[in-house]
Amino acid sequence: MSADKRLPVTEETRKELHELKEPGQTYDELLQELAQQRRRQDLEQRFQELEDADNDELTPLSDV
């Protein structure tokens, strides 16, 4: 795979990414992994918000 684009980052960000990168892992693979983790976190948060909303709006069967 050839590098098609450049992503400008600060030196501090580059160092942080370098520390997160596993030996043999490319920056592309690392960024894909980080993006996937973020999507999962966002999805978990949405599910939690829905669950919380359901708990606020629903009446327990024992109260009916």
PDB file of C-alpha atoms in Angstrom:
ATOM      1  CA  MET A   1       0.000   0.000   0.000  1.00  0.00           C
ATOM      2  CA  SER A   2       1.388   3.362  -0.942  1.00  0.00           C
ATOM      3  CA  ALA A   3       0.944   6.475   1.139  1.00  0.00           C
ATOM      4  CA  ASP A   4      -1.428   8.702  -0.817  1.00  0.00           C
ATOM      5  CA  LYS A   5      -2.008  11.508   1.653  1.00  0.00           C
ATOM      6  CA  ARG A   6      -0.124  13.364   4.320  1.00  0.00           C
ATOM      7  CA  LEU A   7      -1.728  14.219   7.620  1.00  0.00           C
ATOM      8  CA  PRO A   8      -0.103  17.206   9.264  1.00  0.00           C
ATOM      9  CA  VAL A   9       0.258  16.737  13.020  1.00  0.00           C
ATOM     10  CA  THR A  10       2.232  18.490  15.699  1.00  0.00           C
ATOM     11  CA  GLU A  11       5.449  16.940  16.927  1.00  0.00           C
ATOM     12  CA  GLU A  12       3.726  16.190  20.241  1.00  0.00           C
ATOM     13  CA  THR A  13       0.934  14.281  18.481  1.00  0.00           C
ATOM     14  CA  ARG A  14       3.460  12.364  16.360  1.00  0.00           C
ATOM     15  CA  LYS A  15       5.298  11.316  19.520  1.00  0.00           C
ATOM     16  CA  GLU A  16       2.052  10.197  21.180  1.00  0.00           C
ATOM     17  CA  LEU A  17       1.097   8.143  18.133  1.00  0.00           C
ATOM     18  CA  HIS A  18       4.571   6.643  18.008  1.00  0.00           C
ATOM     19  CA  GLU A  19       4.236   5.551  21.653  1.00  0.00           C
ATOM     20  CA  LEU A  20       0.867   3.912  20.910  1.00  0.00           C
ATOM     21  CA  LYS A  21       2.141   2.088  17.822  1.00  0.00           C
ATOM     22  CA  GLU A  22       3.112  -1.564  18.247  1.00  0.00           C
ATOM     23  CA  PRO A  23       6.370  -2.810  16.697  1.00  0.00           C
ATOM     24  CA  GLY A  24       5.724  -3.627  13.049  1.00  0.00           C
ATOM     25  CA  GLN A  25       2.407  -1.760  13.055  1.00  0.00           C
ATOM     26  CA  THR A  26       2.002   0.986  10.480  1.00  0.00           C
ATOM     27  CA  TYR A  27       0.590   4.388  11.328  1.00  0.00           C
ATOM     28  CA  ASP A  28      -2.280   3.577   8.959  1.00  0.00           C
ATOM     29  CA  GLU A  29      -3.100   0.450  10.971  1.00  0.00           C
ATOM     30  CA  LEU A  30      -2.854   2.386  14.234  1.00  0.00           C
ATOM     31  CA  LEU A  31      -5.166   5.121  12.976  1.00  0.00           C
ATOM     32  CA  GLN A  32      -7.661   2.525  11.713  1.00  0.00           C
ATOM     33  CA  GLU A  33      -7.606   0.876  15.149  1.00  0.00           C
ATOM     34  CA  LEU A  34      -8.116   4.202  16.925  1.00  0.00           C
ATOM     35  CA  ALA A  35     -10.979   5.127  14.589  1.00  0.00           C
ATOM     36  CA  GLN A  36     -12.663   1.757  15.210  1.00  0.00           C
ATOM     37  CA  GLN A  37     -12.319   2.200  18.979  1.00  0.00           C
ATOM     38  CA  ARG A  38     -13.886   5.655  18.715  1.00  0.00           C
ATOM     39  CA  ARG A  39     -16.819   4.332  16.676  1.00  0.00           C
ATOM     40  CA  ARG A  40     -17.391   1.612  19.296  1.00  0.00           C
ATOM     41  CA  GLN A  41     -17.278   4.157  22.131  1.00  0.00           C
ATOM     42  CA  ASP A  42     -19.757   6.391  20.306  1.00  0.00           C
ATOM     43  CA  LEU A  43     -22.090   3.440  19.709  1.00  0.00           C
ATOM     44  CA  GLU A  44     -21.868   2.334  23.349  1.00  0.00           C
ATOM     45  CA  GLN A  45     -22.682   5.880  24.455  1.00  0.00           C
ATOM     46  CA  ARG A  46     -25.737   6.019  22.164  1.00  0.00           C
ATOM     47  CA  PHE A  47     -26.992   2.684  23.501  1.00  0.00           C
ATOM     48  CA  GLN A  48     -26.481   3.895  27.078  1.00  0.00           C
ATOM     49  CA  GLU A  49     -28.417   7.076  26.331  1.00  0.00           C
ATOM     50  CA  LEU A  50     -31.277   5.024  24.845  1.00  0.00           C
ATOM     51  CA  GLU A  51     -31.284   2.694  27.836  1.00  0.00           C
ATOM     52  CA  ASP A  52     -31.327   5.629  30.235  1.00  0.00           C
ATOM     53  CA  ALA A  53     -34.185   7.247  28.300  1.00  0.00           C
ATOM     54  CA  ASP A  54     -36.158   3.985  28.386  1.00  0.00           C
ATOM     55  CA  ASN A  55     -35.677   3.711  32.145  1.00  0.00           C
ATOM     56  CA  ASP A  56     -36.980   7.249  32.612  1.00  0.00           C
ATOM     57  CA  GLU A  57     -40.029   6.779  30.374  1.00  0.00           C
ATOM     58  CA  LEU A  58     -41.154   3.213  31.133  1.00  0.00           C
ATOM     59  CA  THR A  59     -43.276   2.118  34.050  1.00  0.00           C
ATOM     60  CA  PRO A  60     -42.201  -1.136  35.694  1.00  0.00           C
ATOM     61  CA  LEU A  61     -44.728  -3.953  35.241  1.00  0.00           C
ATOM     62  CA  SER A  62     -44.994  -4.314  38.994  1.00  0.00           C
ATOM     63  CA  ASP A  63     -46.468  -0.774  39.125  1.00  0.00           C
ATOM     64  CA  VAL A  64     -49.191  -1.530  36.567  1.00  0.00           C
TER      65      VAL A  64
END
